[in-house]
Coordinates of C-alpha atoms in Angstrom, one line a residue:
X23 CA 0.0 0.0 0.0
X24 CA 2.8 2.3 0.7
X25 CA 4.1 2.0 -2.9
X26 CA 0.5 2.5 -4.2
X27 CA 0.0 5.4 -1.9
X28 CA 3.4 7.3 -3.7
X29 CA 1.8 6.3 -7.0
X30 CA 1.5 9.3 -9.7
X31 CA 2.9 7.5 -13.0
X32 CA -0.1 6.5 -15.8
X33 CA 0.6 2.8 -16.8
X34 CA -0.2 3.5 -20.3
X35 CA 0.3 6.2 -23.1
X36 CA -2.7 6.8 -25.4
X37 CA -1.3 9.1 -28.3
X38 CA -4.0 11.0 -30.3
X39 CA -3.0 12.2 -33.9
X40 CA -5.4 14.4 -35.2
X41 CA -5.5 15.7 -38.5
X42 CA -6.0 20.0 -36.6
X43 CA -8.0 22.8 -38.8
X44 CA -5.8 25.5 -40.5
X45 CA -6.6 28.0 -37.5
X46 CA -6.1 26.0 -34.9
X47 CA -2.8 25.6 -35.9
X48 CA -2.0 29.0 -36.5
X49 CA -3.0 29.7 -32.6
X50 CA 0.1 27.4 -32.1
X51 CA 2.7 29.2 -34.7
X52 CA 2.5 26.3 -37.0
X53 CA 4.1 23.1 -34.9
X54 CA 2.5 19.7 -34.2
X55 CA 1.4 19.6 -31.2
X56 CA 2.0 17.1 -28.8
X57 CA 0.0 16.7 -25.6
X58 CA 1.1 14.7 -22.6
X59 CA -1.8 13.2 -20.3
X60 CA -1.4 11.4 -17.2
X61 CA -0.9 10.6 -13.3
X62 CA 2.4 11.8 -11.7
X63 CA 4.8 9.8 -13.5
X64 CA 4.0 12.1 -16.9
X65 CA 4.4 15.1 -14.9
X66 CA 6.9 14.4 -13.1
X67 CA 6.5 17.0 -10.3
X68 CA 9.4 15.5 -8.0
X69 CA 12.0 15.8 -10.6
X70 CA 10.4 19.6 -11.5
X71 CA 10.8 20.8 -7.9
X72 CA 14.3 19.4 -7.7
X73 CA 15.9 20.2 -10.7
X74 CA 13.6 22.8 -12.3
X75 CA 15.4 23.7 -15.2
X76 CA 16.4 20.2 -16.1
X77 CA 15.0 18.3 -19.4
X78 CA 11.4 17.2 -18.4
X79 CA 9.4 14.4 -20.2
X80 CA 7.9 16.7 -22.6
X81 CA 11.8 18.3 -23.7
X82 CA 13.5 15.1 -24.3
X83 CA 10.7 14.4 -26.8
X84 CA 10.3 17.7 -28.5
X85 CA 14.1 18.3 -28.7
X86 CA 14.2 14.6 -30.3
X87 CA 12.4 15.3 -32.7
X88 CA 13.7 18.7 -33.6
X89 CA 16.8 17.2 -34.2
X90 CA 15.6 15.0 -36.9
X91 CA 15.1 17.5 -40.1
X92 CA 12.5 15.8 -41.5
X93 CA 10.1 16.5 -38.9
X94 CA 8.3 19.9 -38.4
X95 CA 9.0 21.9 -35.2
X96 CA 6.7 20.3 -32.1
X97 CA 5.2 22.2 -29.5
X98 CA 5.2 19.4 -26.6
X99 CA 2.5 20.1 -23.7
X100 CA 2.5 18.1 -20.1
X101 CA -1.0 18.0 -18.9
X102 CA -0.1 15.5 -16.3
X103 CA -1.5 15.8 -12.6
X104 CA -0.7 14.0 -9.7
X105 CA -2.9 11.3 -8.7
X106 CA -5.2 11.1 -11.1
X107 CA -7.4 8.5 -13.5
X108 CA -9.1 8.0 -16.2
X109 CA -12.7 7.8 -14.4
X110 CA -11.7 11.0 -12.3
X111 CA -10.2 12.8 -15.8
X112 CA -13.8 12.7 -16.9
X113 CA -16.3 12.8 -14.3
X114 CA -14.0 15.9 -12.2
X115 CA -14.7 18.1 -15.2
X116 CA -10.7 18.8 -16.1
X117 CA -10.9 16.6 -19.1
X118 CA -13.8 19.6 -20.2
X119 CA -11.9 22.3 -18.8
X120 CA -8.1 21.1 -19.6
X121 CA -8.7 18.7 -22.6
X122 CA -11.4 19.3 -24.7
X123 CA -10.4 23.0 -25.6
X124 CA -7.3 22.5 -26.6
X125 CA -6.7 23.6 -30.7
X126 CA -4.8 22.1 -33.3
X127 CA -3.8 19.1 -31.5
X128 CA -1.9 16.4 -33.5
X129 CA -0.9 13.9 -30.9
X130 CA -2.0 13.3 -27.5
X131 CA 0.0 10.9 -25.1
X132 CA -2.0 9.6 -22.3
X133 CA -0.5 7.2 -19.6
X134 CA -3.0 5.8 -17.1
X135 CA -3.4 2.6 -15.3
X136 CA -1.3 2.5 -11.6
X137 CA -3.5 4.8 -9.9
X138 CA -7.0 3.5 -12.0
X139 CA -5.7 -0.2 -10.2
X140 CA -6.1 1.3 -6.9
X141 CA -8.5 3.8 -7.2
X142 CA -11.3 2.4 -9.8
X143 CA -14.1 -0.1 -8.1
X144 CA -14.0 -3.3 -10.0
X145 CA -10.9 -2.2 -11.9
X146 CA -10.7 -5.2 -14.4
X147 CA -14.2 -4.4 -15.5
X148 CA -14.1 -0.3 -15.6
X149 CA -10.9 0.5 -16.1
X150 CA -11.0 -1.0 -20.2
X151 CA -14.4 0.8 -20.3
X152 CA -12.8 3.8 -18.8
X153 CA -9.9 3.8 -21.6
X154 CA -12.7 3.3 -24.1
X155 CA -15.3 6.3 -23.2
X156 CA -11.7 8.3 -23.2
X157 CA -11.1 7.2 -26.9
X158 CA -14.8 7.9 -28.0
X159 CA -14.6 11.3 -26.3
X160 CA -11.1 12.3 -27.8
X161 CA -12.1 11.3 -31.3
X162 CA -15.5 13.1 -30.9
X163 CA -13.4 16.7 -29.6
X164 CA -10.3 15.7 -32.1
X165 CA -11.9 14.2 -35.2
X166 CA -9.6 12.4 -37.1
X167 CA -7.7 10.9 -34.6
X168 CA -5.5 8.2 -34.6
X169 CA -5.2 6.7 -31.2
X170 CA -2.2 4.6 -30.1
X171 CA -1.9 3.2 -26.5
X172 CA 1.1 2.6 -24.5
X173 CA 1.4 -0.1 -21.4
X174 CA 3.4 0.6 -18.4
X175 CA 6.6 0.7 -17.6
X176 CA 8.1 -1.6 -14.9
X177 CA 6.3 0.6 -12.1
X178 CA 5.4 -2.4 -9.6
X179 CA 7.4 -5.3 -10.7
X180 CA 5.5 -7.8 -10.3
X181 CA 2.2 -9.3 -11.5
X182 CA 0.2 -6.1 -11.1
X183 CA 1.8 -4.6 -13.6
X184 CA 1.0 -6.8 -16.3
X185 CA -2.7 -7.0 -15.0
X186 CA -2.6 -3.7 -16.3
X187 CA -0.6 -4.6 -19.2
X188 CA -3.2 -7.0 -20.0
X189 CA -5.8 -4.8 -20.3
X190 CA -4.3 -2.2 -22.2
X191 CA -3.2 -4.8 -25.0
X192 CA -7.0 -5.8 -25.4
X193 CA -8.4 -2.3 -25.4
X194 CA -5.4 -1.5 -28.2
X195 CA -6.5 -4.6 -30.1
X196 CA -10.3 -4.4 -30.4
X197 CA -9.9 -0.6 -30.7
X198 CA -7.2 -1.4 -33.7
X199 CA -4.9 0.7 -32.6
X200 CA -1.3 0.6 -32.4
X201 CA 0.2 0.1 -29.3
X202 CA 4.0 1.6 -28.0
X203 CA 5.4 -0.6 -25.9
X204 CA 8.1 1.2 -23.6
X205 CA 7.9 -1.7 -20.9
X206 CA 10.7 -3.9 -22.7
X207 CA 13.1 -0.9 -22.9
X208 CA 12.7 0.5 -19.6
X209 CA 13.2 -3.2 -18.2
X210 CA 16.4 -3.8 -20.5
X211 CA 17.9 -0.4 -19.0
X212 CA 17.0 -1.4 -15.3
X213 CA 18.7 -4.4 -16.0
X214 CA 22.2 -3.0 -17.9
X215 CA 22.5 -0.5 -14.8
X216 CA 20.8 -2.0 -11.8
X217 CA 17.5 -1.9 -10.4
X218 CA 17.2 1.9 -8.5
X219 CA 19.5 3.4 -12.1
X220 CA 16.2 5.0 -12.9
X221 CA 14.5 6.0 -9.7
X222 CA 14.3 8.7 -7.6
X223 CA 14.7 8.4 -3.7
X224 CA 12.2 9.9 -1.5
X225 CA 11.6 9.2 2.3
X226 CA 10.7 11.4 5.2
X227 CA 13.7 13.6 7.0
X228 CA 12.5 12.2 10.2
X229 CA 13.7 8.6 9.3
X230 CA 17.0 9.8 8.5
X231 CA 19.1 9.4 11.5
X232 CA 20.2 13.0 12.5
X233 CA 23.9 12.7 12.2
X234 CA 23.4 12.3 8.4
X235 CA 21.2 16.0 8.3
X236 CA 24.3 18.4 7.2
X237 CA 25.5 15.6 4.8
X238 CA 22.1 15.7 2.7
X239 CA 21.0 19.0 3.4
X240 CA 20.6 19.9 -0.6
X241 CA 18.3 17.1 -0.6
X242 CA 16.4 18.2 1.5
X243 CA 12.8 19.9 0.0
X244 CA 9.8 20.5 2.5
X245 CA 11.0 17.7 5.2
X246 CA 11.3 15.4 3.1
X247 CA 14.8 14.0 1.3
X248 CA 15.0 13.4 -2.2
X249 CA 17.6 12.2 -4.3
X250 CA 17.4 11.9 -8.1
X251 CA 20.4 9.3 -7.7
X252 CA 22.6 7.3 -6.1
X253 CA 24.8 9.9 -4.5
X254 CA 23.2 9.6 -0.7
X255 CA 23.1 5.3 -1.2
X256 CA 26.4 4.5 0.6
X257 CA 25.0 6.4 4.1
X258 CA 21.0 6.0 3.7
X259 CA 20.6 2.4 1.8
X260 CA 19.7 1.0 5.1
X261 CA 17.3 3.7 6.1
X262 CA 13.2 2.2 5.7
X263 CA 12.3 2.8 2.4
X264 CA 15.2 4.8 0.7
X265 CA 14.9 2.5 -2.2
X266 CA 10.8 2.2 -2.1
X267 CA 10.2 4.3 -4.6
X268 CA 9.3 3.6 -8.0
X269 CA 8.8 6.8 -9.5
X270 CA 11.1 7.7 -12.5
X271 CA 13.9 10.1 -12.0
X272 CA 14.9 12.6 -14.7
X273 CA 17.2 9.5 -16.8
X274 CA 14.0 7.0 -16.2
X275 CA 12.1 10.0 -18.1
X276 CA 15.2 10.1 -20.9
X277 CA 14.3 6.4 -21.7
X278 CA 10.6 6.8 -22.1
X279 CA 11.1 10.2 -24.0
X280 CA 13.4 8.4 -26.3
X281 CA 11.7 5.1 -26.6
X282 CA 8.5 7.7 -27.3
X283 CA 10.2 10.0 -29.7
X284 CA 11.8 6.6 -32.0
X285 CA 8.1 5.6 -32.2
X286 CA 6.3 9.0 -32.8
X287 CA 9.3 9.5 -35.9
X288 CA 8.7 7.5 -38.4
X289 CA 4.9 7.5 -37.3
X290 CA 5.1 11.3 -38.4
X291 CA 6.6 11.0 -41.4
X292 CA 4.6 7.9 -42.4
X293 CA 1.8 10.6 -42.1
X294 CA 3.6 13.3 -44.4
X295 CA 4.8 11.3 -47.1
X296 CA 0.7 9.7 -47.2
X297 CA -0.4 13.5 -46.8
X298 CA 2.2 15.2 -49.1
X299 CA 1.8 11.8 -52.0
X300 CA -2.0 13.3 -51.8
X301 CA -1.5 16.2 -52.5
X302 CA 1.0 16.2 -55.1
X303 CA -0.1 13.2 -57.0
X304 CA -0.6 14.4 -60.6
X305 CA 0.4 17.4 -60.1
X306 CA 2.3 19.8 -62.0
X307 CA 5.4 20.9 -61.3
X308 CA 7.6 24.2 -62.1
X309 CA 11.1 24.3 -61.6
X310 CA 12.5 27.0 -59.3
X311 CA 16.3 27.7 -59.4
X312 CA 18.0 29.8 -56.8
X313 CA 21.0 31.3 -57.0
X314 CA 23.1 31.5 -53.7
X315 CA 25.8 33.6 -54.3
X316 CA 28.1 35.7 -51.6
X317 CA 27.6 40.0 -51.8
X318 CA 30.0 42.0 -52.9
X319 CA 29.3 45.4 -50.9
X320 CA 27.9 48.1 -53.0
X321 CA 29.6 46.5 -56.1
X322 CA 26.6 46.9 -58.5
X323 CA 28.2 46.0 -61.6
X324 CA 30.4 43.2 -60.0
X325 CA 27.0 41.5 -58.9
X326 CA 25.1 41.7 -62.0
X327 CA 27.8 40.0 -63.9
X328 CA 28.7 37.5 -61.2
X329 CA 25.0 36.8 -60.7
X330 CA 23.7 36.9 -64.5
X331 CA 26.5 34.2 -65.2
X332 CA 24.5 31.7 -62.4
X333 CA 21.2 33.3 -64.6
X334 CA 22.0 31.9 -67.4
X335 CA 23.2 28.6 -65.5
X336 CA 19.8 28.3 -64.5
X337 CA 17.7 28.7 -67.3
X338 CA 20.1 26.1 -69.2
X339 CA 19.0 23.8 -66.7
X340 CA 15.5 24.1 -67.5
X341 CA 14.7 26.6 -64.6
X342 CA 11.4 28.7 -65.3
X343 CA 11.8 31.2 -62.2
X344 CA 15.2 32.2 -61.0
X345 CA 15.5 33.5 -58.0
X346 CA 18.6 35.6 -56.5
X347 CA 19.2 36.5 -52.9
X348 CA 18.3 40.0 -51.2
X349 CA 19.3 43.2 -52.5
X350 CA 21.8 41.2 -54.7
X351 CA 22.8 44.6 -56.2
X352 CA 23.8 46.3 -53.7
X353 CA 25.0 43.8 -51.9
X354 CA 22.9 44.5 -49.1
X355 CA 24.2 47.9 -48.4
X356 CA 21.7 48.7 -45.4
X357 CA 23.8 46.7 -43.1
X358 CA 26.7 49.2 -43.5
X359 CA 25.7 52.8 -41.8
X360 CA 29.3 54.0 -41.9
X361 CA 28.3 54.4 -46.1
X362 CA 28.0 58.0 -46.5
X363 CA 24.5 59.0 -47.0
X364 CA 24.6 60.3 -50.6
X365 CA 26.3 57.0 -51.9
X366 CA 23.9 54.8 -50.2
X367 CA 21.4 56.7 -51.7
X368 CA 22.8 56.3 -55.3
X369 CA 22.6 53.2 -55.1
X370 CA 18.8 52.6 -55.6
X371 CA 17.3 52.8 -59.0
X372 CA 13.7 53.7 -60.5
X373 CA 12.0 50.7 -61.8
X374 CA 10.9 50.0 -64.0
X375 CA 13.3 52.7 -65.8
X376 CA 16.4 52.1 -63.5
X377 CA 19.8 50.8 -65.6
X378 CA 20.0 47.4 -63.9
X379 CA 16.3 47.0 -63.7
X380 CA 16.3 47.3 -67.4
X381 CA 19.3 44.5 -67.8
X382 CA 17.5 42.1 -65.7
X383 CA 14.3 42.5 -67.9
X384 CA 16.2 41.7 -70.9
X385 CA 18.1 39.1 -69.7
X386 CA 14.6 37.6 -68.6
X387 CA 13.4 38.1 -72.0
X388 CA 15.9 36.3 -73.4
X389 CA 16.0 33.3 -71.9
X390 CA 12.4 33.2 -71.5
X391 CA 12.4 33.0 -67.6
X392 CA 10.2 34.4 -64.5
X393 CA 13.1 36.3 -62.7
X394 CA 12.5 38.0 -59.0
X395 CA 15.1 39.9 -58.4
X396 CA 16.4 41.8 -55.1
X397 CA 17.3 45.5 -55.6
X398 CA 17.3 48.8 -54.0
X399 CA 14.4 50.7 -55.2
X400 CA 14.6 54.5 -55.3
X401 CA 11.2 56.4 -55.6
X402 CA 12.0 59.8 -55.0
X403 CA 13.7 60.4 -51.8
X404 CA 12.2 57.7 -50.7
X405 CA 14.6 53.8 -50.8
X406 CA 12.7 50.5 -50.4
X407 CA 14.5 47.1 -50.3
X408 CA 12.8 45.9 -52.8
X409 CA 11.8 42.9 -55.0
X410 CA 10.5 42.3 -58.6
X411 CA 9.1 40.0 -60.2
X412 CA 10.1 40.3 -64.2
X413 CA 8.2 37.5 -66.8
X414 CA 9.6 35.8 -70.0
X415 CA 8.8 39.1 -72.3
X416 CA 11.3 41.3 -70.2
X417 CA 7.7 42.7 -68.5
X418 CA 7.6 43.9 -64.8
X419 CA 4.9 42.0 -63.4
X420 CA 5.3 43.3 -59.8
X421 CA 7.5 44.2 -57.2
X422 CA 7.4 43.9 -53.8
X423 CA 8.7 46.4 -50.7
X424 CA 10.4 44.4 -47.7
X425 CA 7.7 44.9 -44.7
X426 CA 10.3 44.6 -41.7
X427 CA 13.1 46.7 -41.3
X428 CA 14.5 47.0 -38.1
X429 CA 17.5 48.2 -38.6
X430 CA 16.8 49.1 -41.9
X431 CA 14.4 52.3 -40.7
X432 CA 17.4 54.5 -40.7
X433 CA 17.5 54.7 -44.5
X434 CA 15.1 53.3 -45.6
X435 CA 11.1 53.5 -46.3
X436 CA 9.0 50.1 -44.9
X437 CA 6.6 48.4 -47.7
X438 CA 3.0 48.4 -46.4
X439 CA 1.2 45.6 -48.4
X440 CA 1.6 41.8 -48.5
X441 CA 1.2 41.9 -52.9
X442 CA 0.4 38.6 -54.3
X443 CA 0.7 38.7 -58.2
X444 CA -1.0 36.4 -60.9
X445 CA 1.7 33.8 -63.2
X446 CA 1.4 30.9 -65.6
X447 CA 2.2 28.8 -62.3
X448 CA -0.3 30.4 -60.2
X449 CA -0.8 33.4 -57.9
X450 CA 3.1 34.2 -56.1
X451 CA 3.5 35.6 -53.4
X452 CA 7.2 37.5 -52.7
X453 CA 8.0 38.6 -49.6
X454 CA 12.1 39.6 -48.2
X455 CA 14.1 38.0 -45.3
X456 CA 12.4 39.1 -42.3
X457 CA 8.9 39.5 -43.4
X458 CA 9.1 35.9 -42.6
X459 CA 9.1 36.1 -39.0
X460 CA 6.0 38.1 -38.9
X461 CA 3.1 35.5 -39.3
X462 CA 0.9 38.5 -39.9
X463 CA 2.8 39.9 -42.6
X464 CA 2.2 36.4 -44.1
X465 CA -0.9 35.6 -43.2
X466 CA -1.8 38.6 -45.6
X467 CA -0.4 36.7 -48.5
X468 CA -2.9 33.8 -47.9
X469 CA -5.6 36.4 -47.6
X470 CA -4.6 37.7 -51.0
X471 CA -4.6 34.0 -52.9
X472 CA -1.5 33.6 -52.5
X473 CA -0.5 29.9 -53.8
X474 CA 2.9 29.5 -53.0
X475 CA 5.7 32.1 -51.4
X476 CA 9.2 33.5 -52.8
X477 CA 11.6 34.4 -50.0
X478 CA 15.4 36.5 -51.7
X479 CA 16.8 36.7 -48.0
X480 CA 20.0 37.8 -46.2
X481 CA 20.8 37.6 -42.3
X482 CA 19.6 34.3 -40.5
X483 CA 20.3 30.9 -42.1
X484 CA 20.6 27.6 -41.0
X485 CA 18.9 24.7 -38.7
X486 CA 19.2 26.3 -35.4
X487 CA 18.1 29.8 -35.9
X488 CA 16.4 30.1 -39.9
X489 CA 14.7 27.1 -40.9
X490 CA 12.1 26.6 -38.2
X491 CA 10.9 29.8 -38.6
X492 CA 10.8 28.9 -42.5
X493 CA 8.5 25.7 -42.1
X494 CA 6.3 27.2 -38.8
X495 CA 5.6 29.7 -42.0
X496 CA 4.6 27.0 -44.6
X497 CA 3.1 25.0 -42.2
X498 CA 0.3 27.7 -40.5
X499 CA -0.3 29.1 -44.1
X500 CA -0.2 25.5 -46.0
X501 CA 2.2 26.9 -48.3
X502 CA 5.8 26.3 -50.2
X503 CA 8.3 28.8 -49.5
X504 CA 11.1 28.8 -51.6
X505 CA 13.8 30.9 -49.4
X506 CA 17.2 31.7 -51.3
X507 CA 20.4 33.2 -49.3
X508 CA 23.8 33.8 -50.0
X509 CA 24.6 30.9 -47.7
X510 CA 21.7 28.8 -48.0
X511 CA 18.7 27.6 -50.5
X512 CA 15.6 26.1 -48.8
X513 CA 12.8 24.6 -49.9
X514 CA 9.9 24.0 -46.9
X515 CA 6.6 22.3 -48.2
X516 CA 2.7 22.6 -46.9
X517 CA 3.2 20.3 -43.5
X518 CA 6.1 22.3 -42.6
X519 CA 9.1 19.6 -43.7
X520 CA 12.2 20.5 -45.3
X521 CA 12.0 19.4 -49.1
X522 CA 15.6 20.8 -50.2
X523 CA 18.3 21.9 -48.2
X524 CA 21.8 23.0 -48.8
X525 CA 24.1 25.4 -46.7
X526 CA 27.0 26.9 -48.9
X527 CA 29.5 28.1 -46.5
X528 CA 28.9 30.6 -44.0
X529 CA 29.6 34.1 -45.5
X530 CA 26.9 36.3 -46.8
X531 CA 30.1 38.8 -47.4
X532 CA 32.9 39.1 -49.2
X533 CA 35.1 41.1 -50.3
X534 CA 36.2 41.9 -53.7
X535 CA 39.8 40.9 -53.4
X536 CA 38.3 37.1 -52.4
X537 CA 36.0 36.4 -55.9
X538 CA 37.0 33.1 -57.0
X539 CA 39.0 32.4 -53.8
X540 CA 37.7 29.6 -51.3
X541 CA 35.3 32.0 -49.2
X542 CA 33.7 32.3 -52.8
X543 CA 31.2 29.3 -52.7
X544 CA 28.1 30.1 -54.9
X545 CA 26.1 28.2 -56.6
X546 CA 22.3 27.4 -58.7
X547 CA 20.0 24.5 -56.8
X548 CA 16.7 23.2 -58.3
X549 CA 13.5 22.4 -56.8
X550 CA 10.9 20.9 -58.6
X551 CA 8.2 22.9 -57.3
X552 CA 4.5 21.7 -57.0
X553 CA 1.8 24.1 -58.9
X554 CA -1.8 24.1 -59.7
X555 CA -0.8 24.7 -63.8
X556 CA 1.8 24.9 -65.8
X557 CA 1.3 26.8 -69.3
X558 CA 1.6 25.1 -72.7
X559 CA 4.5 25.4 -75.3

């Protein structure tokens, strides 16, 4: 009874995937979310108060995931509470409270069974029931719903805990539902490293003898002594119940976050492959070059040459819209304020009747490409980082004025509308580096039609600080962004995974002395990019 009594761990997982409306996922920034349910051992609320800013069950899974590039960001929640059941879950009103509100959810994890055995009258007979009315009531609040059901781990060690094993493999079977088995894990690792490797110790100061006080006084939290280890074992192993406790420490949590996020992986992208086969089955395709090529600071003519040689690359590989980085002419002058004033300012151009805006046109015209181009726009005193989109007659379909300047503001003039602008391939959106991180600068392009999205960027690149941002956007708008930087060209499709990805070097900058030297990594990459039409010969 006394191991009962410390009982907060469900004994099984119940994972919901539901397939979540457009805006409920926007209210979450575009990541799958992941919902933990369960008793004390999902929450973990021993480990939290002694090591609060350690990895917790829900971080060892979302940062599992994350690492895998395949996967779209995840937003991992712990609903867990001590002590409770499924019975109480429903009949306290928290499931209607806690539970049923919840948007956008895409997988719920519910682990339940210890506490149901003790606390549920005639537990072989309610508890499968109770599993089932949970089910019926999550696919009813999450339609679409895949379910998946996950036995204990070894919590008891003994019979009781495959009684309750027992009855979660039946409910899983006649439910046809998968079931994630974490018992077999958690047993081999108990095994490989002894039985108390992944188990905290908790016991009453009182029972310690007092000579031992100053010796564990960090363990010691509200009069009573906990130990996430082994550490106090050689003085207290012989003190009543040091070693009763089956609760998982924060490494017992490791091994059923990473026995949960092996499972939920492939699960996942099982799900986008079926999803993204769907919707691209049949489909047309366009292909999208960019060109990722390092600035050469306020070097105009330099950059038109070094970037209409990668031009013309592209379109002899069959690209139909070429894409160059931001403000490619100018090679991103902004960033530099110690540019005098007047010279900065010289650098933007009218369009359409600026010199290099006219060269760009013709060169589109002659290879018979879409071409968006970043450039410096000047429009009387006014200078916009700016972004046209030229088609296959040399003809300026649109441009587009970068939204979010930050440090921009100095010198230059914000754009003020999200422009979406009709082509063979459908309507494009364009927006410029950091518009990106502004889901309502975005959101405006779905608003206005827009069918896929064009991003010429500079500043953040890369996997840790870039591409998350790239697929939360694709993901909340259901949209392909095509993102092209002088150190990176990424391609993010509707679900938020990364369909291309290349990192070339990590310069932006260089100067002109360095042009064919090893800093100088440039290059054209080709996406096959899904479209509703493609035009005839």
């Amino acid at each position: 009874m006394l191991l009962f009594r410390r009982l907060i761990l469900p004994s099984i997982c119940l994972f919901t995937l539901t397939v979540a409306s457009a805006t409920a996922r926007a209210d979450h920034d575009g990541k799958l979310q992941i919902l933990l349910m369960g008793d004390s051992t999902c929450i973990g609320s021993i480990c939290r108060k002694t090591d609060p800013n350690a990895h917790h069950l829900e971080d060892v899974i979302r940062d599992l995931l994350k690492a895998d590039n395949d996967i779209p960001a995840t937003n991992v929640i712990n609903q867990g509470r001590d002590g409770e059941f499924v019975h109480g879950l429903l009949t306290s009103g928290r499931y209607d409270r806690d539970i049923k509100p919840l948007p956008g959810l895409d997988y719920v994890l519910i682990r339940y069974g210890l506490n149901d055995r003790g606390k549920r009258k005639d537990f072989a007979k309610n508890f499968p029931n109770d599993l089932r009315e949970l089910m019926a009531r999550l696919r009813q609040d999450h339609p679409g719903a895949e379910l998946i059901l996950m036995p204990t781990f070894p919590y008891f060690r003994d019979q009781r805990d495959e009684d309750i094993n027992t009855i979660v493999r039946a409910v899983a079977e006649s439910e046809n539902v998968p079931l994630l088995d974490v018992h077999e894990r958690f047993a081999a690792e108990l095994k490989a490293a002894g039985p108390q490797a992944l188990t905290y110790r908790r016991v009453p100061l009182k029972n310690v003898p007092e000579r031992f006080h100053l010796l564990i006084r960090p363990a010691i939290y509200d009069q009573q002594v906990i130990a996430m280890g082994n550490r106090y074992d050689a003085h207290l192993k012989d003190v009543p119940g040091w070693f009763s406790d089956r609760h998982p420490n924060l490494a017992g949590y490791h091994v059923i976050g990473d026995e949960t996020a092996k499972f939920l992986a492939p699960l996942i992208k099982k799900r986008l492959a079926e999803k993204n086969a769907a919707s691209t089955s049949d489909q047309p395709t366009v292909r999208v070059a960019g060109i990722v090529l390092k600035w050469i600071r306020t070097e105009k003519e330099t950059n038109y040459q070094r970037a209409e040689a990668l031009i013309r690359e592209a379109a002899a590989g069959g690209a139909k819209i070429v894409v160059t980085t931001e403000s490619f002419l100018d090679g991103y002058a902004i960033a530099d304020k110690s540019i005098p004033l007047p010279r900065y300012r010289a650098l933007g151009e009218p369009i359409p009747d600026g010199e290099y805006f006219k060269k760009l046109a013709a060169l589109a015209d002659e290879l018979d490409i879409h071409l968006v181009a970043g450039m410096m726009e000047a429009d009387g005193d006014k200078r916009y980082n700016t972004a046209v989109f030229i088609n296959p007659e040399g003809e300026l379909v649109g441009k587009y004025r970068k939204q979010k300047l930050q440090h921009e503001l100095v010198r230059n003039t914000p754009g003020d509308r999200s422009l979406v602008f009709d082509s063979p391939f459908g309507k494009t959106g364009l927006m410029i580096c950091a518009d990106r991180t502004e889901q309502s600068i975005v959101g405006r392009f779905n608003e206005n039609g827009a069918e896929f999205l064009i991003c010429p960027s500079g500043g953040m690149f890369g996997p840790r600080r870039n591409d998350p941002i790239v697929q939360s956007r694709s993901r909340q708008n259901g949209k392909y962004i095509v993102f092209v930087h002088p150190a990176e060209f990424l391609v993010t499709a509707p679900d938020g995974t990364i369909k291309s990805r290349t990192i070339l070097g990590d310069r932006l900058l260089i100067p002109k002395e360095e042009i064919d030297g090893p800093l100088d990594q440039n290059r054209v990459f080709y996406f096959e990019l899904p479209v509703s039409a493609v035009p005839g010969p």
